[in-house]
């Protein structure tokens, strides 16, 4: 295809958290910005299916770029969440040791946290562990608290960053997979041409935030510096009625054998158990597996027997972009006018805004002229998907002004017709039913559509998308 | 909760406008009691609204009606008796012992009643709750979802379906699929015999020509965007095969819609997944009753409706100064039963609805002898003229319990000679 999709000062490849955070930052300057995304929606890859934790970075490898950016990202995202309405719940975390080895590792983890600039961890004994999480299975020996670990809505985070990019004039070129890269020139000087499945995009500068595909894009630019190995993580989401069992994140003690399985409240009022860790070849295989289920259930049975007796609301699998490097791979090529933001694994949700800040600084150092725009639009306020603050169905005043917020469509998640309508009227309307789920929670509940799927489908054809 | 628009204080509030709730409402309103039914859907009537086949109303209305017509009659019955039915009214939680928080387009309400009747019914476990792994494509439904898509919204489904489960409802799914132009290429059952009624099984196998794989389960779903196939395992040989299809319907495997029960902390029965009630359908909280398929997921709509009629007499007795006993003898489902409802019994209490105990069984018995024992001693037994089969409720006359000792501890129900 040869359709001309336009020329931009900067093209960002990838509309996940990192790509949208960079695009938003760049769109705050006098620059034209395009986000080129292979999938049909923003936040539809690794950014949609992770453990949704806002990390302090206490367990990062000290001295790494990742360590620095996670800590900085925590501050930036916390502040941004306040401004835009991204739901965050300050649950804190508790690492639980189940073996003498794990117990012995806790003081070292505390020291490591301090090396990472985090000094609020406290060692606690077994009695304190059970006081904090009485539903834990037998055999916990002690723990380490991380009071500032939190849960956050990864979907809203991605959507907020993307929406603000859009409000600042950035363009989204969706369903456009990059298949080729050529260097050339444009009237303003050197330019890179991106061939995509929808047409060609030319840009003065290119940022590679392609997540699982970042190494392949990097190869198109002629580099051979890292390989992404998709690491599948399967998760169980338990019924909201399980939420009373646990109100803090229960973390495993990382050992030589891996990171292990965590139990966490979700921002939507459920409880999550996972993830597994399985290296794959196929970068799109997000199927769940029998082995994964068995592993999680046996782990769950030990960690919190009462949890696995609750109903399972959802199971899913996400792919983390693991690499052969022990740190993020963030490098700028000034001559090629190209920035790589690679190897951003599960910490990318927290670090995203800091990665953007750092990336833009690298671009400036490499010669990209950055003139702040005098008047930027206000950041958007995103609809609240979190259980910790008032949702439309609970808001009598709002229902009085607009009865559509009193018409509950998805009973399990209590999503109203007003919210579904709003999603389709938003700057980045959902292109798919899954996109609607991520914007509203519709269909995500315990009945998985038994009661409301048909009604939701009807509203979807009324308000937008014809599914 | 932010603000409130109205407070309502009926004598009785019924949560759920399906067959049991509407029947209870009609019976109570006919006695001049102020009744409010809260229904979260836009139309009352419950599941029969989208079960567009005959066979509804046999036991309560003494005729055979199609589901939608049956639902209409129940709504009409309650309305003409002057029960108030509020639709699009979702109960979101408890404000107090007998006080409910409600969201509706007309505002946020508080309903405080002398009696609360829970009639929230049951739902089928979806694919996720059954823990079926694999891809997560479009085209995987429950029967409820399938039927509302086809009958209420006239949407298309696929061409080749695999139906998981062979309960009574599963055949209803097959009929709906056929109506939507989708052939059922396989039905799977974990049991040795298909569970459903003979009345359905014979035409099911011959007229509908549905092959049934017994002792089988679906172990994986394949297909990225749309279902392409399922993997089916023979439970005895562990051999797996792939069956091509574009639609999967997860049928039966019911779980009570018990959110309000659990939020209230009512005594809970992990067997039925509903609240523990006595034969008068009283829960562990004074003034809170429970009826219908919330108690026995699931029996047919007419049986649920008759629960409602039964409860109305108990509610009236309570409103007229009746007592609310707090202890009793627990009924326990022993092998091969999975659950028994009601779960609480007291000598001298009213009979249960229709004079029957409801049970769910894990294996087939052609002429079962049900044995009740207390403290290791047999206190009653009954041989039924009808079989007990997985996938449908098995009913036993409650005079089986005539010799229960009020102080003798739990009563266990089993089948003589069961493996």
XYZ file of C-alpha atoms in Angstrom, chain A residues 24-440:
417
model
C 1.954 13.118 25.385
C 5.211 14.678 26.541
C 6.282 15.514 22.971
C 2.874 16.919 22.086
C 3.435 19.494 24.813
C 6.047 21.124 22.568
C 5.716 22.824 19.192
C 5.864 19.513 17.386
C 3.517 17.441 15.257
C 3.295 13.963 16.738
C 1.850 10.696 15.449
C 1.474 7.439 17.335
C 1.687 4.443 14.999
C 0.058 1.342 16.476
C -0.294 -2.129 15.006
C -3.423 -2.964 16.986
C -6.813 -1.350 16.558
C -6.823 0.291 19.982
C -4.466 2.011 22.366
C -3.199 -0.073 25.266
C -4.087 -3.367 23.657
C -0.823 -5.259 24.202
C 1.293 -5.775 27.276
C -0.151 -2.625 28.832
C -3.615 -4.144 29.160
C -2.731 -7.408 30.845
C -0.293 -7.044 33.705
C -0.516 -7.134 37.469
C -1.506 -3.432 37.598
C 0.743 -2.539 40.501
C 2.117 0.920 41.137
C 5.622 -0.009 42.282
C 7.880 1.854 44.643
C 10.796 0.151 42.956
C 11.955 -1.299 46.279
C 13.118 -4.536 44.645
C 14.711 -3.149 41.474
C 18.388 -3.760 40.824
C 20.115 -0.798 42.469
C 21.964 1.523 40.144
C 20.040 0.566 37.034
C 18.132 2.899 34.769
C 15.063 0.874 35.671
C 15.574 1.503 39.384
C 15.856 5.240 38.849
C 12.921 5.478 36.442
C 10.562 3.320 38.501
C 11.147 5.529 41.562
C 10.673 8.697 39.509
C 7.709 7.187 37.646
C 6.007 6.389 40.936
C 6.030 10.094 41.824
C 4.989 11.274 38.357
C 2.190 8.755 37.926
C 0.852 9.278 41.442
C 0.521 12.996 40.750
C -0.915 12.415 37.279
C -3.451 9.961 38.655
C -4.704 12.646 41.055
C -5.131 15.132 38.251
C -6.797 12.841 35.718
C -8.818 10.531 37.932
C -6.838 7.344 37.319
C -7.948 5.113 40.195
C -5.230 4.210 42.694
C -5.673 2.304 45.926
C -2.966 2.671 48.551
C -3.066 -0.913 49.731
C 0.587 -1.379 50.633
C 2.291 -4.721 50.193
C 3.544 -7.494 52.399
C 6.275 -9.886 51.292
C 5.653 -13.196 52.978
C 8.413 -15.711 53.681
C 7.362 -19.367 53.675
C 10.758 -21.033 54.023
C 13.800 -20.374 56.216
C 15.706 -19.306 53.081
C 13.050 -16.783 52.211
C 12.981 -15.538 55.778
C 16.733 -15.105 55.682
C 16.436 -13.131 52.437
C 14.122 -10.476 53.913
C 16.775 -8.306 55.629
C 18.733 -8.224 52.375
C 15.625 -7.115 50.524
C 15.174 -4.330 53.043
C 18.751 -3.197 52.417
C 18.219 -3.412 48.696
C 15.118 -1.237 49.019
C 17.224 1.328 50.856
C 19.825 1.251 48.077
C 16.932 2.006 45.739
C 16.071 5.019 47.856
C 13.096 3.415 49.540
C 13.420 3.344 53.326
C 9.944 2.555 54.602
C 10.119 -1.253 54.585
C 9.655 -2.898 57.973
C 10.503 -6.486 58.954
C 7.601 -8.189 60.747
C 7.203 -11.526 62.490
C 4.742 -14.294 61.689
C 2.149 -13.053 64.181
C 2.141 -9.658 62.511
C 1.861 -11.295 59.074
C -1.284 -13.143 60.166
C -2.652 -10.050 61.878
C -2.431 -8.208 58.577
C -3.724 -11.063 56.397
C -5.616 -13.564 58.549
C -6.716 -15.607 55.534
C -3.167 -16.664 54.650
C -2.502 -20.378 54.615
C -0.478 -22.010 57.345
C 3.287 -21.831 57.463
C 4.161 -18.168 56.998
C 7.372 -17.429 58.920
C 7.647 -13.676 58.685
C 7.393 -10.769 56.330
C 8.541 -7.418 55.059
C 6.122 -4.558 54.595
C 6.252 -2.163 51.659
C 3.724 0.457 52.758
C 3.657 2.412 49.497
C 3.110 -0.307 46.923
C -0.319 0.350 45.438
C -2.800 -0.964 42.930
C -3.723 1.139 39.928
C -5.926 0.888 36.844
C -3.585 0.144 33.972
C -6.353 0.631 31.390
C -7.211 4.117 32.606
C -3.539 5.038 32.851
C -2.990 4.176 29.209
C -6.208 5.859 28.165
C -5.453 9.050 30.105
C -2.028 9.384 28.475
C -3.472 8.658 25.040
C -6.405 11.024 25.511
C -4.158 13.854 26.588
C -1.917 13.202 23.578
C -5.022 13.496 21.423
C -6.190 16.679 23.179
C -2.743 18.174 22.579
C -3.129 17.531 18.869
C -1.288 14.227 18.553
C -2.589 11.805 15.960
C -3.235 8.088 16.367
C -2.647 5.884 13.346
C -4.190 2.620 14.503
C -4.148 -0.821 12.847
C -0.898 0.256 11.180
C 1.841 -2.333 11.603
C 5.285 -1.046 10.737
C 6.794 -3.304 8.084
C 9.720 -1.276 6.777
C 11.955 1.658 7.600
C 13.828 3.874 5.118
C 15.915 6.921 5.738
C 15.470 9.805 3.358
C 14.629 13.466 3.408
C 11.671 15.719 3.704
C 11.403 19.454 2.927
C 12.476 20.247 6.494
C 15.538 18.063 6.362
C 16.333 14.425 6.923
C 13.388 12.165 7.565
C 12.579 8.541 8.153
C 9.877 6.815 6.189
C 7.893 4.143 7.998
C 6.086 1.708 5.772
C 3.006 0.392 7.502
C 0.175 -1.920 6.605
C -1.985 1.192 6.140
C 0.419 3.360 4.185
C 3.579 5.365 4.691
C 4.379 7.786 7.473
C 7.356 10.106 7.336
C 8.838 11.669 10.406
C 11.789 13.798 11.361
C 12.392 11.642 14.428
C 11.182 8.196 15.388
C 10.654 6.744 18.855
C 10.490 2.975 19.165
C 8.133 2.037 22.001
C 6.910 -1.121 20.341
C 6.999 -3.310 23.452
C 7.011 -6.945 22.430
C 7.951 -5.901 18.894
C 10.636 -3.380 19.841
C 13.563 -5.637 18.873
C 12.091 -6.244 15.429
C 11.551 -2.536 14.814
C 15.077 -1.950 16.085
C 16.337 -4.444 13.513
C 14.523 -2.510 10.781
C 16.652 0.453 11.827
C 19.713 -1.724 11.306
C 20.506 -2.559 14.929
C 21.124 -5.879 16.578
C 21.354 -5.171 20.277
C 18.650 -7.111 22.105
C 16.050 -9.832 21.737
C 12.586 -9.824 23.240
C 11.388 -13.112 24.672
C 7.689 -12.955 25.375
C 7.147 -14.203 28.901
C 3.588 -15.328 29.425
C 1.943 -14.644 32.752
C -1.418 -16.216 33.472
C -3.667 -14.767 36.129
C -6.864 -15.639 37.918
C -9.287 -12.934 38.962
C -11.548 -14.055 41.788
C -15.056 -12.877 42.629
C -15.537 -9.594 44.451
C -16.864 -11.563 47.397
C -13.249 -12.688 47.927
C -12.096 -9.114 48.439
C -12.743 -9.241 52.179
C -10.030 -11.908 52.433
C -7.208 -9.576 51.541
C -6.733 -5.830 51.546
C -3.033 -5.632 50.890
C -0.781 -6.958 48.134
C 0.745 -10.265 49.237
C 4.079 -10.634 47.494
C 6.332 -13.658 47.284
C 9.968 -13.373 48.252
C 11.962 -13.431 45.033
C 14.422 -16.324 44.981
C 16.863 -17.785 42.518
C 13.946 -19.843 41.255
C 11.994 -16.813 40.103
C 9.635 -14.172 41.270
C 6.737 -16.342 42.285
C 3.035 -15.779 42.605
C 1.320 -12.840 44.239
C -2.164 -12.208 45.566
C -3.461 -8.717 45.130
C -6.667 -6.775 45.487
C -7.636 -5.266 42.151
C -8.744 -1.725 41.648
C -12.135 -3.107 40.541
C -12.775 -4.831 43.866
C -11.641 -8.355 42.967
C -8.667 -10.415 44.028
C -5.974 -11.469 41.594
C -3.730 -14.520 41.827
C -0.711 -14.859 39.555
C 1.226 -14.600 37.406
C 2.885 -17.665 36.029
C 6.094 -17.140 34.095
C 6.634 -19.056 30.912
C 8.950 -18.056 28.081
C 7.368 -18.351 24.657
C 8.337 -17.956 21.040
C 4.974 -16.775 19.721
C 4.572 -13.077 20.508
C 0.801 -13.133 20.282
C -0.035 -16.273 22.247
C -2.108 -15.004 25.146
C -3.998 -18.265 25.578
C -4.424 -19.619 29.081
C -3.270 -23.173 29.723
C -4.184 -26.177 31.786
C -0.700 -26.297 33.300
C -0.914 -22.628 34.207
C -4.276 -23.128 35.893
C -3.048 -26.115 37.861
C 0.064 -24.276 38.958
C -1.906 -21.228 40.114
C -4.514 -23.265 41.929
C -1.916 -25.307 43.776
C -0.070 -22.120 44.724
C -3.328 -20.476 45.747
C -4.275 -23.471 47.841
C -1.099 -22.981 49.891
C -1.092 -19.191 50.001
C -4.762 -18.634 50.772
C -7.023 -21.696 50.754
C -10.212 -19.659 51.232
C -9.438 -17.728 48.058
C -9.460 -20.697 45.700
C -12.841 -21.742 47.041
C -14.359 -18.517 45.699
C -15.691 -18.301 42.156
C -13.285 -17.361 39.374
C -14.527 -14.302 37.514
C -11.862 -14.086 34.842
C -8.698 -15.737 33.681
C -6.279 -14.049 31.397
C -2.707 -14.101 30.200
C -0.391 -11.258 29.400
C 3.006 -11.203 27.748
C 5.903 -9.343 29.340
C 8.670 -8.107 27.089
C 11.569 -9.898 28.734
C 14.959 -9.418 27.151
C 18.506 -10.709 27.330
C 19.478 -7.505 29.177
C 19.130 -6.955 32.905
C 17.998 -3.361 32.465
C 15.834 -1.258 30.162
C 17.497 -0.687 26.778
C 17.140 3.047 26.262
C 19.479 4.513 23.666
C 19.336 7.408 21.258
C 20.910 7.486 17.794
C 21.413 11.176 17.050
C 22.491 10.641 13.450
C 19.594 8.350 12.697
C 17.249 10.631 14.674
C 15.947 7.557 16.408
C 15.238 6.732 20.056
C 14.837 3.202 21.355
C 12.791 2.559 24.486
C 13.245 -1.199 24.663
C 13.092 -3.995 27.165
C 10.478 -2.232 29.250
C 9.069 -5.093 31.245
C 6.289 -5.174 33.816
C 7.629 -2.122 35.659
C 6.775 -0.027 32.588
C 3.326 0.832 33.942
C 4.895 2.628 36.887
C 7.945 3.924 35.049
C 6.194 5.006 31.841
C 5.997 8.731 32.538
C 9.585 8.812 33.783
C 10.743 6.908 30.726
C 8.980 9.573 28.664
C 10.642 12.382 30.584
C 14.065 10.759 30.216
C 13.476 9.897 26.558
C 12.525 13.444 25.673
C 15.645 14.689 27.425
C 17.737 12.294 25.327
C 16.020 13.571 22.171
C 16.786 17.158 23.163
C 20.415 16.272 23.762
C 20.493 14.594 20.374
C 19.293 17.746 18.649
C 15.503 17.718 18.598
C 14.357 21.315 19.040
C 11.829 21.537 21.884
C 9.825 24.722 22.206
C 7.124 24.527 24.852
C 3.654 25.332 23.576
C 2.269 28.391 25.306
C -1.218 27.128 25.972
C -1.830 23.509 26.650
C -5.312 22.102 27.173
C -6.184 20.931 30.675
C -5.467 17.250 31.273
C -8.548 15.094 30.791
C -10.649 13.728 33.671
C -11.162 10.043 33.044
C -14.276 8.128 34.139
C -13.679 6.405 37.463
C -13.446 2.629 37.173
C -12.165 2.130 40.712
C -14.106 0.832 43.680
C -12.347 3.126 46.144
C -14.213 6.254 45.067
C -17.744 7.079 43.989
C -18.957 5.512 40.772
C -21.821 6.931 38.727
C -24.398 4.380 39.936
C -23.766 5.586 43.512
C -24.024 9.263 42.713
C -27.599 10.493 43.298
C -26.785 14.026 42.195
C -25.360 12.838 38.910
C -28.304 10.493 38.284
C -30.671 13.382 38.921
C -28.951 15.452 36.251
C -28.748 12.544 33.821
C -30.867 9.438 34.435
C -28.635 7.400 32.100
C -26.226 7.104 35.051
C -28.997 5.395 37.008
C -29.678 2.821 34.318
C -27.431 -0.082 35.283
C -26.651 -2.220 32.243
C -23.883 -4.515 33.446
C -25.212 -5.646 36.815
C -22.125 -7.425 38.094
C -19.808 -4.464 37.519
C -22.583 -1.863 37.851
C -21.810 -0.115 34.621
C -24.487 2.320 33.519
C -25.811 3.246 30.124
C -24.409 6.742 30.644
C -20.863 5.414 30.950
C -21.176 3.279 27.823
C -22.549 6.246 25.909
C -19.712 8.457 27.179
C -17.068 5.953 26.088
C -18.284 6.159 22.516
C -18.415 9.972 22.652
C -14.857 10.233 24.031
C -11.810 11.450 22.052
C -10.652 7.829 21.659
C -13.822 5.750 21.345
C -13.501 1.963 21.713
C -13.014 0.207 18.367
C -13.950 -3.195 19.778
C -16.014 -4.766 22.534
C -12.773 -5.414 24.406
C -11.984 -1.739 24.098
C -15.334 -0.993 25.705
C -14.557 -3.403 28.544
C -11.345 -1.536 29.271
C -13.065 1.842 29.225
C -16.114 0.926 31.308
